[in-house]
CSV table of C-alpha atoms in Angstrom, one decimal:
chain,number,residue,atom,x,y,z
A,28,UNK,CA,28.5,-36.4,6.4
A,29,UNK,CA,27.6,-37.1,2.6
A,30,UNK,CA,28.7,-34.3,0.6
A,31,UNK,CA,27.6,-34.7,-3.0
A,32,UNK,CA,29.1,-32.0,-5.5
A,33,UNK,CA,26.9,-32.0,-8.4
A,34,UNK,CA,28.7,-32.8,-11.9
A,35,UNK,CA,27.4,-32.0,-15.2
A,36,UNK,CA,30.7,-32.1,-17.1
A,37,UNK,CA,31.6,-28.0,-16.1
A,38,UNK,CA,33.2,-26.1,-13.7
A,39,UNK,CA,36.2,-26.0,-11.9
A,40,UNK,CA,34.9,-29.0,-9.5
A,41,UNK,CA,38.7,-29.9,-7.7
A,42,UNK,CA,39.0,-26.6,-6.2
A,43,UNK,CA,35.6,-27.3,-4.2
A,44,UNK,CA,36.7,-30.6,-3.2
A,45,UNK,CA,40.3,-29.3,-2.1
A,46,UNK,CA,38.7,-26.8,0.1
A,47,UNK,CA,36.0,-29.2,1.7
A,48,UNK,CA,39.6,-31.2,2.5
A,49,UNK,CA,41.2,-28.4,4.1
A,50,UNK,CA,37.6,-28.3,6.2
A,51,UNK,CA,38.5,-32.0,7.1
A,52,UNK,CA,35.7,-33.0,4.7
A,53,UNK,CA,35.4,-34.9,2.1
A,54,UNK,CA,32.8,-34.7,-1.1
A,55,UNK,CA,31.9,-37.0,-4.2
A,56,UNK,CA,31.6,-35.8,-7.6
A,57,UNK,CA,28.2,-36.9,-8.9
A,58,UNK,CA,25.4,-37.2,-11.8
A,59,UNK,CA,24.1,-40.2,-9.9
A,60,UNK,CA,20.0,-39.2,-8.6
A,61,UNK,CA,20.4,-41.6,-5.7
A,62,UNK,CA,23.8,-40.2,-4.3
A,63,UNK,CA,22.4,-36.6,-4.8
A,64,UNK,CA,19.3,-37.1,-3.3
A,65,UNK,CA,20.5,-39.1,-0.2
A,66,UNK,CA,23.7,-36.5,0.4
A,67,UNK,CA,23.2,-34.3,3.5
A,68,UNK,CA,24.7,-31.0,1.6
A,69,UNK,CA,24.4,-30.3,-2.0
A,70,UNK,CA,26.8,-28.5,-4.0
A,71,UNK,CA,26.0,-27.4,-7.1
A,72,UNK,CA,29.2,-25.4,-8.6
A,73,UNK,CA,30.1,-23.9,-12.1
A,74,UNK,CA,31.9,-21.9,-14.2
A,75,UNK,CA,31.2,-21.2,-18.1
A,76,UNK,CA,27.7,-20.1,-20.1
A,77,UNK,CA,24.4,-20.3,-19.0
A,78,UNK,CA,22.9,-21.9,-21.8
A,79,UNK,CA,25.5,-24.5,-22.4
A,80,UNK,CA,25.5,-25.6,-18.7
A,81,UNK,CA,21.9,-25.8,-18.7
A,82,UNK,CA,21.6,-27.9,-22.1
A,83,UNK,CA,23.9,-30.5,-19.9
A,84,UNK,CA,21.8,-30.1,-16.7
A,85,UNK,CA,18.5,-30.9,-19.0
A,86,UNK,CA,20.4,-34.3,-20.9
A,87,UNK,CA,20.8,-35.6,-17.1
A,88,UNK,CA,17.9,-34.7,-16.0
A,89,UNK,CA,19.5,-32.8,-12.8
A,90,UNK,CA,17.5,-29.8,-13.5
A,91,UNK,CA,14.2,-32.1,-11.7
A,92,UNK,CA,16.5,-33.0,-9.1
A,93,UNK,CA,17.9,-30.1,-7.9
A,94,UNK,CA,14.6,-28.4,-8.0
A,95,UNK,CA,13.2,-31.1,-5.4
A,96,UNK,CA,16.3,-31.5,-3.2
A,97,UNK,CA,15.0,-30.7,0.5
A,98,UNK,CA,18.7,-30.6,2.0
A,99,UNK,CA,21.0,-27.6,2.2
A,100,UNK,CA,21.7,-26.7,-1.4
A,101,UNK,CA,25.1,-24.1,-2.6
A,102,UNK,CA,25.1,-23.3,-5.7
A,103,UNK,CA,28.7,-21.1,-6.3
A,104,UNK,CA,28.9,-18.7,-9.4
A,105,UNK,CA,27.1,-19.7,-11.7
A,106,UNK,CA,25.7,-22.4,-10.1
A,107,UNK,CA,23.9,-19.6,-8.4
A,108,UNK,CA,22.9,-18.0,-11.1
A,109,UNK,CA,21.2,-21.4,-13.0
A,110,UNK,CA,19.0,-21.6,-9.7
A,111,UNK,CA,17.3,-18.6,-11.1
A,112,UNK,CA,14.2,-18.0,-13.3
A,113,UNK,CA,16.3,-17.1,-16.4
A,114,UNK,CA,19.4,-15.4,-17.3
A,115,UNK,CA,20.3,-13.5,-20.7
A,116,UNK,CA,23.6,-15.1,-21.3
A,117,UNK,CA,22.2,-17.3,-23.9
A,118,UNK,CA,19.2,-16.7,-23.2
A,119,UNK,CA,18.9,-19.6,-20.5
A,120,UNK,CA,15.8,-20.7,-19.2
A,121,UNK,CA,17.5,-21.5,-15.5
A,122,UNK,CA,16.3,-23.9,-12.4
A,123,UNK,CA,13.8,-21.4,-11.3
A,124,UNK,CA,14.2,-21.7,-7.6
A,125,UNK,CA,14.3,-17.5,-7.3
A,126,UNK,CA,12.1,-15.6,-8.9
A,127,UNK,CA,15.2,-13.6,-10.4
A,128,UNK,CA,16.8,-12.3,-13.9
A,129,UNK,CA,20.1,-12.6,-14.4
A,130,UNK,CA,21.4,-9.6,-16.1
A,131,UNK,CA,25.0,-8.5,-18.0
A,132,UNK,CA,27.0,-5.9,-16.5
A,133,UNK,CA,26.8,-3.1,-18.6
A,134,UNK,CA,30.2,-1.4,-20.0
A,135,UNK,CA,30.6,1.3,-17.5
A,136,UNK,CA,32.6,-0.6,-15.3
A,137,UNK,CA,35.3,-3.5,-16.6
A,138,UNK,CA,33.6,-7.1,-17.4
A,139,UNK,CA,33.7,-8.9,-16.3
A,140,UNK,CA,34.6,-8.3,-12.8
A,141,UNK,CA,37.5,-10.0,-11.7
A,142,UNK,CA,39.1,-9.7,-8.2
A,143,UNK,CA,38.3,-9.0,-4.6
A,144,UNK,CA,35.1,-6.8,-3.3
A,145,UNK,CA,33.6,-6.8,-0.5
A,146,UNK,CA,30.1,-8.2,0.8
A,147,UNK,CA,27.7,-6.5,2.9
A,148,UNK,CA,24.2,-5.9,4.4
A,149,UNK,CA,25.1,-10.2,5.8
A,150,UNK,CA,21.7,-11.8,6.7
A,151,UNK,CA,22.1,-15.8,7.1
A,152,UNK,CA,23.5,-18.2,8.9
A,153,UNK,CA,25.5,-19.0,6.1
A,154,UNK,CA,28.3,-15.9,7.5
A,155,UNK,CA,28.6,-16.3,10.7
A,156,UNK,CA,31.5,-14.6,12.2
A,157,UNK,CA,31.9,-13.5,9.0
A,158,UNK,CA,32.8,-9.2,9.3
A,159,UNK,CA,30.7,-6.9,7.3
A,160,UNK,CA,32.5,-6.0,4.6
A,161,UNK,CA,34.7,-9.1,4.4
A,162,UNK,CA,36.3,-9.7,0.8
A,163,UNK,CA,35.4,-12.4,-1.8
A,164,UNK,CA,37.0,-13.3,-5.3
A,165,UNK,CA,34.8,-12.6,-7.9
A,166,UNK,CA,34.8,-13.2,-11.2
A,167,UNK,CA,31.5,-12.7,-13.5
A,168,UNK,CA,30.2,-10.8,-16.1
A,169,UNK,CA,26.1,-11.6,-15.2
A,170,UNK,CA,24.8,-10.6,-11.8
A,171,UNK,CA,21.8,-11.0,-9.9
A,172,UNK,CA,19.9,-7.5,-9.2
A,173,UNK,CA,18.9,-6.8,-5.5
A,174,UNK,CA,15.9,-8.5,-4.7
A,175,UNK,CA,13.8,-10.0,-1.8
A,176,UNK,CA,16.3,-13.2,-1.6
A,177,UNK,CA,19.3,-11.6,-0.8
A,178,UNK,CA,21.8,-12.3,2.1
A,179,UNK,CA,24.4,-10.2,0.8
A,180,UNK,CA,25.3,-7.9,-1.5
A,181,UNK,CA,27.9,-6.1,-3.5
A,182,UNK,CA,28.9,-2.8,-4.8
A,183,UNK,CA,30.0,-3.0,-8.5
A,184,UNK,CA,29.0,0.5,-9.9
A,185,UNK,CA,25.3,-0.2,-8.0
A,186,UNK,CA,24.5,-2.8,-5.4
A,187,UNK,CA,23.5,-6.1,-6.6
A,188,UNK,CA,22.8,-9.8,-5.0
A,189,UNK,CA,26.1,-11.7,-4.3
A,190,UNK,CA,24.3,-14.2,-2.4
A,191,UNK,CA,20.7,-15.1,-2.0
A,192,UNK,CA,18.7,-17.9,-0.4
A,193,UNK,CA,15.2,-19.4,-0.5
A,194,UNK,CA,14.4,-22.1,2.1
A,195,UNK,CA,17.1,-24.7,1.8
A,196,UNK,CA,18.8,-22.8,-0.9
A,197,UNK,CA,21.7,-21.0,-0.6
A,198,UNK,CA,23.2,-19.3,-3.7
A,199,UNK,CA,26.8,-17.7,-3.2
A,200,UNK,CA,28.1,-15.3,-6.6
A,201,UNK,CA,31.7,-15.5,-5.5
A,202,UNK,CA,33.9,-18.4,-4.7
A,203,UNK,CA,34.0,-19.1,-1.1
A,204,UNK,CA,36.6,-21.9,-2.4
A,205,UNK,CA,38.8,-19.0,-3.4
A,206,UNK,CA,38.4,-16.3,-0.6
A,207,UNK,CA,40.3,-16.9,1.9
A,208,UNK,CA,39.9,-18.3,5.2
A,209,UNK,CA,36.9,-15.9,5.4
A,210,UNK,CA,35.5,-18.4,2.2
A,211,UNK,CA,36.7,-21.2,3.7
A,212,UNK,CA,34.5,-19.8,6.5
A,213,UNK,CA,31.3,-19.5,4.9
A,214,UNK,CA,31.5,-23.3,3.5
A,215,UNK,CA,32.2,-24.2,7.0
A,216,UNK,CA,28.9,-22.6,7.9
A,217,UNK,CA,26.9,-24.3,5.1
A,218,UNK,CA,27.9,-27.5,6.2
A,219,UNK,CA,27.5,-27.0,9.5
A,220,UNK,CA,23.8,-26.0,8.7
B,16,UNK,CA,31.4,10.1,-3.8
B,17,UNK,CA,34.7,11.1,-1.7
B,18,UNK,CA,38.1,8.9,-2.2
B,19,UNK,CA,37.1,7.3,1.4
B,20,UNK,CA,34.3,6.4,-0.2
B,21,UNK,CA,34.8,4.8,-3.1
B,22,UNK,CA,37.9,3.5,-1.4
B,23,UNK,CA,35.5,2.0,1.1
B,24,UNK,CA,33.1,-0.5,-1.2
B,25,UNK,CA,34.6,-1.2,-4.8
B,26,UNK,CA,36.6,-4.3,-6.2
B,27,UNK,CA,40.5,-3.7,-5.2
B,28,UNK,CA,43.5,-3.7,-7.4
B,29,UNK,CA,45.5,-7.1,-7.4
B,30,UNK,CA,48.5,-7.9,-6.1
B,31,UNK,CA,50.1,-10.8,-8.2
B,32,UNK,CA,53.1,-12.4,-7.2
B,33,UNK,CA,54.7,-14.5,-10.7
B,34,UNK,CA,56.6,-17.7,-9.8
B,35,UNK,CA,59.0,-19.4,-12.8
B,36,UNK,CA,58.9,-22.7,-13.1
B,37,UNK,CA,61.0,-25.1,-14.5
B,38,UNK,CA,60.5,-28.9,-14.1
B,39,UNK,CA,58.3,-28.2,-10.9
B,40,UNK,CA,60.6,-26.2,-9.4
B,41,UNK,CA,60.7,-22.1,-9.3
B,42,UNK,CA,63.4,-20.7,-11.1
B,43,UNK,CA,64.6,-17.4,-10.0
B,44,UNK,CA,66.3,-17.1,-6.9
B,45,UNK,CA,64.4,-16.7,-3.9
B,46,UNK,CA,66.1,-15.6,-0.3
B,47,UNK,CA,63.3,-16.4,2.1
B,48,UNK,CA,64.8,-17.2,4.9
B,49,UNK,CA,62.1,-19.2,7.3
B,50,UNK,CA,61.3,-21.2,4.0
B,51,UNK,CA,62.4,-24.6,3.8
B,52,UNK,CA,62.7,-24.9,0.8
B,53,UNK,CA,62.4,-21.9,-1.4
B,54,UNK,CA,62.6,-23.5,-4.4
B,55,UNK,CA,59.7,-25.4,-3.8
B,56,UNK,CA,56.3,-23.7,-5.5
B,57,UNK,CA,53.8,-25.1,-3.2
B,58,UNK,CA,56.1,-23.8,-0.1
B,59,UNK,CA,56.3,-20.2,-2.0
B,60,UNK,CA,52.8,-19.9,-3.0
B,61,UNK,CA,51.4,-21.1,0.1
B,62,UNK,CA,53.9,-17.9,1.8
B,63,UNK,CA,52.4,-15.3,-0.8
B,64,UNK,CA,48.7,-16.4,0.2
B,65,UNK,CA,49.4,-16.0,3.9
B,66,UNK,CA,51.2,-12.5,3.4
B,67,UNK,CA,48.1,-10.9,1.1
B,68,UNK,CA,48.5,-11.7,-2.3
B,69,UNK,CA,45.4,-11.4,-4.1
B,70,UNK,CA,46.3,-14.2,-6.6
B,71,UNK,CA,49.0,-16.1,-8.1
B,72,UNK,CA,50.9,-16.9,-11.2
B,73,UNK,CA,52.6,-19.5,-12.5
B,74,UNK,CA,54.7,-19.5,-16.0
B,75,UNK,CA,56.3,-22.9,-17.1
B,76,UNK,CA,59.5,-22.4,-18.9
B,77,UNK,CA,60.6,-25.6,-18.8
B,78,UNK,CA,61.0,-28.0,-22.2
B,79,UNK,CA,61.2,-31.1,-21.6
B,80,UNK,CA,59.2,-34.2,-22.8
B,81,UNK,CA,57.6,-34.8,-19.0
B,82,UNK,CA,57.2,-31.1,-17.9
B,83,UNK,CA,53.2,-31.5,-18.8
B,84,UNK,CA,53.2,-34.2,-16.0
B,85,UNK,CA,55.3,-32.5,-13.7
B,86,UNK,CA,53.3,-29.3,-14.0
B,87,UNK,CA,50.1,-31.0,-13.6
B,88,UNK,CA,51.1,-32.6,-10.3
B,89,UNK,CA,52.4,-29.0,-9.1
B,90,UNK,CA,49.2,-27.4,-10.5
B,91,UNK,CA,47.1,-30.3,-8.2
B,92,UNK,CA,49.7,-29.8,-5.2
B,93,UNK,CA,49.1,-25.8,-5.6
B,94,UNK,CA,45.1,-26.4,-5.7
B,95,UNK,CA,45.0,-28.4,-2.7
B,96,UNK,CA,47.3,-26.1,-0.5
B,97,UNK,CA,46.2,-23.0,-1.1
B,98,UNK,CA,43.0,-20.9,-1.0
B,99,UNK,CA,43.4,-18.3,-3.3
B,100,UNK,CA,43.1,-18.2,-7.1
B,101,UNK,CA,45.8,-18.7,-9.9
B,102,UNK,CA,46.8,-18.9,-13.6
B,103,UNK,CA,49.0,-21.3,-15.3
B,104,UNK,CA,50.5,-20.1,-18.2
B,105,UNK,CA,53.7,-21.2,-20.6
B,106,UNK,CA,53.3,-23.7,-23.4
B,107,UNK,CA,49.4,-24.5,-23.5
B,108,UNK,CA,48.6,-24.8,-27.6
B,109,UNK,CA,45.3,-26.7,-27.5
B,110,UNK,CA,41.8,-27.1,-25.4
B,111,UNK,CA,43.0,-30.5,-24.3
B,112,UNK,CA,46.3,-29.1,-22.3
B,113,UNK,CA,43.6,-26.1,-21.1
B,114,UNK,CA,41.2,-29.2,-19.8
B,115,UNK,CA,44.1,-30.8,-17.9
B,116,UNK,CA,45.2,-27.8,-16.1
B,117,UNK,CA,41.8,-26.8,-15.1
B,118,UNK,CA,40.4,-30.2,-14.1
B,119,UNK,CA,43.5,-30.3,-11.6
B,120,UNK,CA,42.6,-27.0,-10.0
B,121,UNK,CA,44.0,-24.1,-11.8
B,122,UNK,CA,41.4,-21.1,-11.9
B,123,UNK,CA,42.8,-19.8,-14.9
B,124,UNK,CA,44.8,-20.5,-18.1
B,125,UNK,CA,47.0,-17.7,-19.6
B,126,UNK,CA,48.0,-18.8,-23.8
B,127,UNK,CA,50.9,-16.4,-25.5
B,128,UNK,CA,52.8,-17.5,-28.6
B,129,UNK,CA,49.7,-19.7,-28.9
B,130,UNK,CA,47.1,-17.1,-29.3
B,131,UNK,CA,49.0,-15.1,-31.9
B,132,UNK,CA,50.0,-18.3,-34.0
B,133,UNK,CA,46.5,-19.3,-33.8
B,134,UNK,CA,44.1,-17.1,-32.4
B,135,UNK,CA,41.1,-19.6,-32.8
B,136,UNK,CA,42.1,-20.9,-29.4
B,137,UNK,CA,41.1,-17.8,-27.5
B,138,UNK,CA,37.7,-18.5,-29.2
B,139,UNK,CA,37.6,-22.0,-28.0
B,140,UNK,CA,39.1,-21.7,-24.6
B,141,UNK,CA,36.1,-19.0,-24.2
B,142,UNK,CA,33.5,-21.1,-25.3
B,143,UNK,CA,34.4,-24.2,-23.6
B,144,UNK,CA,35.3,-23.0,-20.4
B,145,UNK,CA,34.4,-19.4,-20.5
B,146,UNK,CA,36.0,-16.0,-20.6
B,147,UNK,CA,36.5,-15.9,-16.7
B,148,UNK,CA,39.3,-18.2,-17.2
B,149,UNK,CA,40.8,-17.3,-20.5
B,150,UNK,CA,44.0,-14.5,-20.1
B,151,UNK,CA,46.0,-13.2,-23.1
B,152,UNK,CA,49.5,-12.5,-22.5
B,153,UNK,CA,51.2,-10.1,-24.6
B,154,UNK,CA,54.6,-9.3,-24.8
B,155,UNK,CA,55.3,-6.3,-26.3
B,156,UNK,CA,58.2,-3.5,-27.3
B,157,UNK,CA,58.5,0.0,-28.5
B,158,UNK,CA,59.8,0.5,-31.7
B,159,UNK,CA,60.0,3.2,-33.2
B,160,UNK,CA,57.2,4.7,-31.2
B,161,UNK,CA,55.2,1.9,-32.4
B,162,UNK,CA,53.7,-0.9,-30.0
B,163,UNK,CA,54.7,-4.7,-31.6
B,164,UNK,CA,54.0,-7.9,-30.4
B,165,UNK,CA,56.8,-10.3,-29.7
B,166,UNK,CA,56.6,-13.6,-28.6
B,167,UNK,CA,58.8,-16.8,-27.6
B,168,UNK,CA,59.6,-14.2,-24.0
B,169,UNK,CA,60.2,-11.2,-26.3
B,170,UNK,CA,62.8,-12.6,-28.5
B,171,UNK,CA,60.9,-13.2,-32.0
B,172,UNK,CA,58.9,-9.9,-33.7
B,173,UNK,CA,56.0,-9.9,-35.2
B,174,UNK,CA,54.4,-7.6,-37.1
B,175,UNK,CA,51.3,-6.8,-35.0
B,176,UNK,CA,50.6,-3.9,-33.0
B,177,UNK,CA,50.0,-3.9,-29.6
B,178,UNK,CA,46.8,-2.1,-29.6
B,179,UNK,CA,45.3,-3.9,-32.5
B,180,UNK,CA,45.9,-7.4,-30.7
B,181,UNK,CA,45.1,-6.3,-27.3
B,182,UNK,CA,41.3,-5.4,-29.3
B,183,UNK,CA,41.1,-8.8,-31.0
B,184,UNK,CA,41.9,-11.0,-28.3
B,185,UNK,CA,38.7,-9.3,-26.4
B,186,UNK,CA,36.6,-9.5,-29.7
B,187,UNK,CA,37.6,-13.3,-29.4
B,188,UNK,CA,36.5,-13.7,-25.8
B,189,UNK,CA,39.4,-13.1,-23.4
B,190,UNK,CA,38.3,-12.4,-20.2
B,191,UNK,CA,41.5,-10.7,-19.0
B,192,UNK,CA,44.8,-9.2,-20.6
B,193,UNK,CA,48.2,-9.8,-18.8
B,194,UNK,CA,50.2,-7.1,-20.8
B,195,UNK,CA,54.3,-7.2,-20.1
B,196,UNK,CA,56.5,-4.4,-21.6
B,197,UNK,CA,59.7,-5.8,-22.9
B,198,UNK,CA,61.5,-2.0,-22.6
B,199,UNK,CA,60.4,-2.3,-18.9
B,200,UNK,CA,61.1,-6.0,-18.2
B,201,UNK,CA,64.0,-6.0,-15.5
B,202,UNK,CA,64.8,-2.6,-15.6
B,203,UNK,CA,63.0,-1.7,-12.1
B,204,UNK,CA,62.2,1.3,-13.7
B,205,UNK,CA,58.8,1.1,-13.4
B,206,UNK,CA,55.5,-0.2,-15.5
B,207,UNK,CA,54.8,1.0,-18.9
B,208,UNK,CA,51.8,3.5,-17.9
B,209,UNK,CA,51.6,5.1,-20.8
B,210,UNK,CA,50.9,2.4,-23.2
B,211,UNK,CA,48.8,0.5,-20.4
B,212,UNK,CA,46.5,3.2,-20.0
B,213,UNK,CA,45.5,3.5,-23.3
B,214,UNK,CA,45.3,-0.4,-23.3
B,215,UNK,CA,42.9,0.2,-20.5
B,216,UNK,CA,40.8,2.6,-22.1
B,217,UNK,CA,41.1,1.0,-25.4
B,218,UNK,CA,39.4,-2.6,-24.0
B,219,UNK,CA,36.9,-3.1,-21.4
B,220,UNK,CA,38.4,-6.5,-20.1
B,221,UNK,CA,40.8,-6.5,-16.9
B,222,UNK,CA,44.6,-5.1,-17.4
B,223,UNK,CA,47.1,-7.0,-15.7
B,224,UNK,CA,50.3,-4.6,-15.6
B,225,UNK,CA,53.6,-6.6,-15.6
B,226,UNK,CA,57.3,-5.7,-16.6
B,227,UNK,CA,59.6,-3.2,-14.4
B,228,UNK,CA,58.3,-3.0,-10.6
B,229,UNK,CA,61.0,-2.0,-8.6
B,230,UNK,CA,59.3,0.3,-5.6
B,231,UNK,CA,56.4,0.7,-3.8
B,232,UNK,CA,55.6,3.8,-5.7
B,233,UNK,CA,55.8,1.9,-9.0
B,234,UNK,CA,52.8,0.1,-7.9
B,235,UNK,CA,50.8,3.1,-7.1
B,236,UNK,CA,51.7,4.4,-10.5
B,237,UNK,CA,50.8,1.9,-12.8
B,238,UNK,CA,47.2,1.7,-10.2
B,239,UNK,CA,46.6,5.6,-11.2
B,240,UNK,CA,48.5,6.8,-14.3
B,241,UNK,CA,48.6,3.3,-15.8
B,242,UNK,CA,45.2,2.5,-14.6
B,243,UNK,CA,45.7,-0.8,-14.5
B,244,UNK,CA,43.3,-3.2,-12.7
B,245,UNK,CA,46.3,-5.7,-11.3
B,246,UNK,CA,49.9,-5.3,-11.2
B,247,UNK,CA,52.2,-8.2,-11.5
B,248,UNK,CA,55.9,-9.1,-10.5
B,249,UNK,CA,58.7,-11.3,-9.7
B,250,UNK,CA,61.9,-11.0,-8.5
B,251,UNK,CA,61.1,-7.8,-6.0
B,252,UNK,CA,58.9,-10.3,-4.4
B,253,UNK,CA,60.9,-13.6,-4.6
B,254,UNK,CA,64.0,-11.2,-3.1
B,255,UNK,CA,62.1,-9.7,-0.3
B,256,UNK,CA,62.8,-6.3,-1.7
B,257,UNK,CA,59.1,-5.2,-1.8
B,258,UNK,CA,57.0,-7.4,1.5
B,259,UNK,CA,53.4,-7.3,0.0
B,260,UNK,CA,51.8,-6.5,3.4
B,261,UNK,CA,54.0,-3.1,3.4
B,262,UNK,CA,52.9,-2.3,-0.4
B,263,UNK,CA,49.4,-3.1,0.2
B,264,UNK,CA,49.8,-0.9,3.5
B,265,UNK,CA,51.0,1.6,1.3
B,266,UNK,CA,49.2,1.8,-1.8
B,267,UNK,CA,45.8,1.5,0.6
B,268,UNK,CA,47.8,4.9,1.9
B,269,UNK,CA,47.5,6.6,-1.6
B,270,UNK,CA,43.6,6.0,-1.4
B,271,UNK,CA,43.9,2.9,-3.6
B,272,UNK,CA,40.7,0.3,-2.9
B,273,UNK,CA,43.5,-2.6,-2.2
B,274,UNK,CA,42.3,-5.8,0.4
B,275,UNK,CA,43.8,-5.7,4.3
């Protein structure tokens, strides 16, 4: 299986590839349209600000890519997020995959949120045999509000959308490469899609 | 909303094991019995994964000319092993030593002596590589009454107040504090609750508590009257005295959201 993890010079890229090892797997890190386009699974991953990742997406021209991928697409954390309409960290202008607004947590609660919480209200493919309730790391300050695309969400002062999907995209908010065996899990699943 | 409740569904209080390092090997004793080799990191952090901690630590202390190399090829070894995240801290000065350490795998970078001598790099760190990533230790002592910084592991005062530096480095874009008390450090005694909770209240970024665990109870302490957001230590773990599935057992016990 071709795994192609997208690379736009952000985001902490080895920690995906060391899990899709531990899977047995094995992934390359690309900008190259060919390689992206012929993989079987697309990961797009990220950590950082919006509007500086999505300046880099633009100067290699990934943003057209991703948007017409027809395979399995993950995008973790804020890869997630930049497959979204917009977000207002920066002011990004994202993917626009989902017809969602990424918003900042407000300072009720700490931010950004950093740790384990649990997911809930599971409705993919992408967890099964994953328990309701099973814990993820997180760590984000922007979140997507509850909306038609969600598969899972999360309780941080109010429920929000900790993963979301849209045909053949899948969009996790915490790091499956980070949580666990119950994360390893749920990459398992998307490449077993 | 009941305890049970908000017990139930809310983002839990971190365990976090710290391992010493010193030339790629941890530092401080360790009596593990069914490890190996217990002085080997990637052996230790791959035990503290399996037994629940929520993430991990690691402090370089070495000082020699080809520690850089020999942490990077721990940090890489760490990455690939295990599945949890974890911080690298001790002796990172610039955004190039930062890029290293996160393009082989670590999740976070934790800067010290660093930030206070030049407290551009938090700014930098946090723009390049975002605030998620970017933790502030300070050590500090009670003098006086008064909170001051100290750096080089507590040895060297300076004359900045905790407080005051704990709201800068947020202004600047740390994502997370790690906050040791040198009157606490190694006396088992217990955390500094009093000056963490006004840390906590005083910034709206995470509160790592570190410096003084010696029980169970201390944990649940520093959790409620410390309100602390994560609770770090050493040598209790490293020498069995506290097994992190008991204290997680335990503090989930006292009604605190921990993960089982």
């Amino acid at each position: 299986m071709q795994i192609a993890i997208i690379d736009y010079g952000a985001g902490n890229v080895q920690s995906v590839l060391f899990a899709l090892e531990r899977l047995g797997y094995s992934g390359i890190v690309t900008a190259n349209k060919k390689l992206i386009e012929s993989a079987d699974k697309v990961i797009f991953p990220g950590v950082g600000e919006a509007s500086s990742a999505m300046k880099m997406i633009r100067e290699k021209q990934l943003d057209e890519i991703i948007r017409n991928l027809k395979q399995p697409v993950l995008g973790i954390c804020l890869g997630m997020q930049l497959l979204c309409k917009s977000s207002e960290e920066g002011n990004a202008t994202g993917i626009g995959i989902f017809d969602i607004e990424i918003k900042r947590f407000s300072n009720e609660l700490k931010v950004p949120q950093m740790g384990w919480n649990t997911i809930t209200n599971l409705k993919s493919k992408l967890f099964n045999t994953i328990k309701d309730e099973e814990f993820m790391y997180l760590v984000h300050s922007y979140y997507a509000p509850d909306n038609e695309f969600a598969i899972a969400t999360t309780n941080y002062g109010f429920h929000y959308a900790s993963a979301i999907q849209k045909d053949n995209f899948y969009g996790v908010q915490f790091h499956p490469e980070k949580s666990g065996s119950a994360g390893e899990q749920i990459l398992k699943n998307f490449l077993e899609l | 909303m009941n305890l049970y409740e908000t017990n139930k569904k809310m983002l839990t209080k971190r365990i976090i094991p710290c391992l010493d390092i010193k030339d790629g090997r941890t530092v401080k004793g360790v009596n593990f019995l069914e490890l190996k080799d217990a002085g080997d990191p990637v052996e230790l952090a791959k035990k503290y994964a399996v037994t629940g901690a929520d993430e991990l630590v690691f402090l370089d202390i070495s000082a020699t000319e080809e520690r850089r190399k020999t942490l990077l090829e721990l940090v890489r070894k760490v990455a690939a092993t295990i599945n949890i995240p974890f911080t690298v801290g001790g002796g990172i000065s610039s955004v190039a030593d930062v890029d290293l350490l996160l393009r082989n795998g670590a999740d976070k970078v934790s800067i010290n002596s660093s930030a206070v001598k030049n407290p551009d790099l938090i700014n930098e760190i946090a723009k390049k590589y975002g605030s998620q990533c970017t933790v502030v230790a300070i050590d500090a002592k009670q003098i006086d009454g008064e909170w001051m910084v100290h750096l080089v592991g507590g040895k060297v005062a300076t004359e900045l107040s905790l407080f005051d530096w704990a709201l800068e480095v947020e202004k600047r874009g740390a994502g997370e504090i790690l906050f040791t008390s040198m009157n606490n450090d190694g006396t088992k005694n217990g955390f500094a609750n009093g000056a963490l909770a006004k840390l906590s209240e005083l910034v709206n970024i995470p509160i790592i508590a570190s410096g003084g665990a010696g029980s169970m109870e201390h944990f649940a302490d520093t959790f409620i009257k410390g309100k602390a957001d994560a609770a770090l230590a050493a040598s209790v773990f490293h020498y069995n005295e506290i097994e992190i599935p008991k204290l997680k057992h335990y503090l989930k016990q006292q009604n605190i959201a921990i993960r089982i």
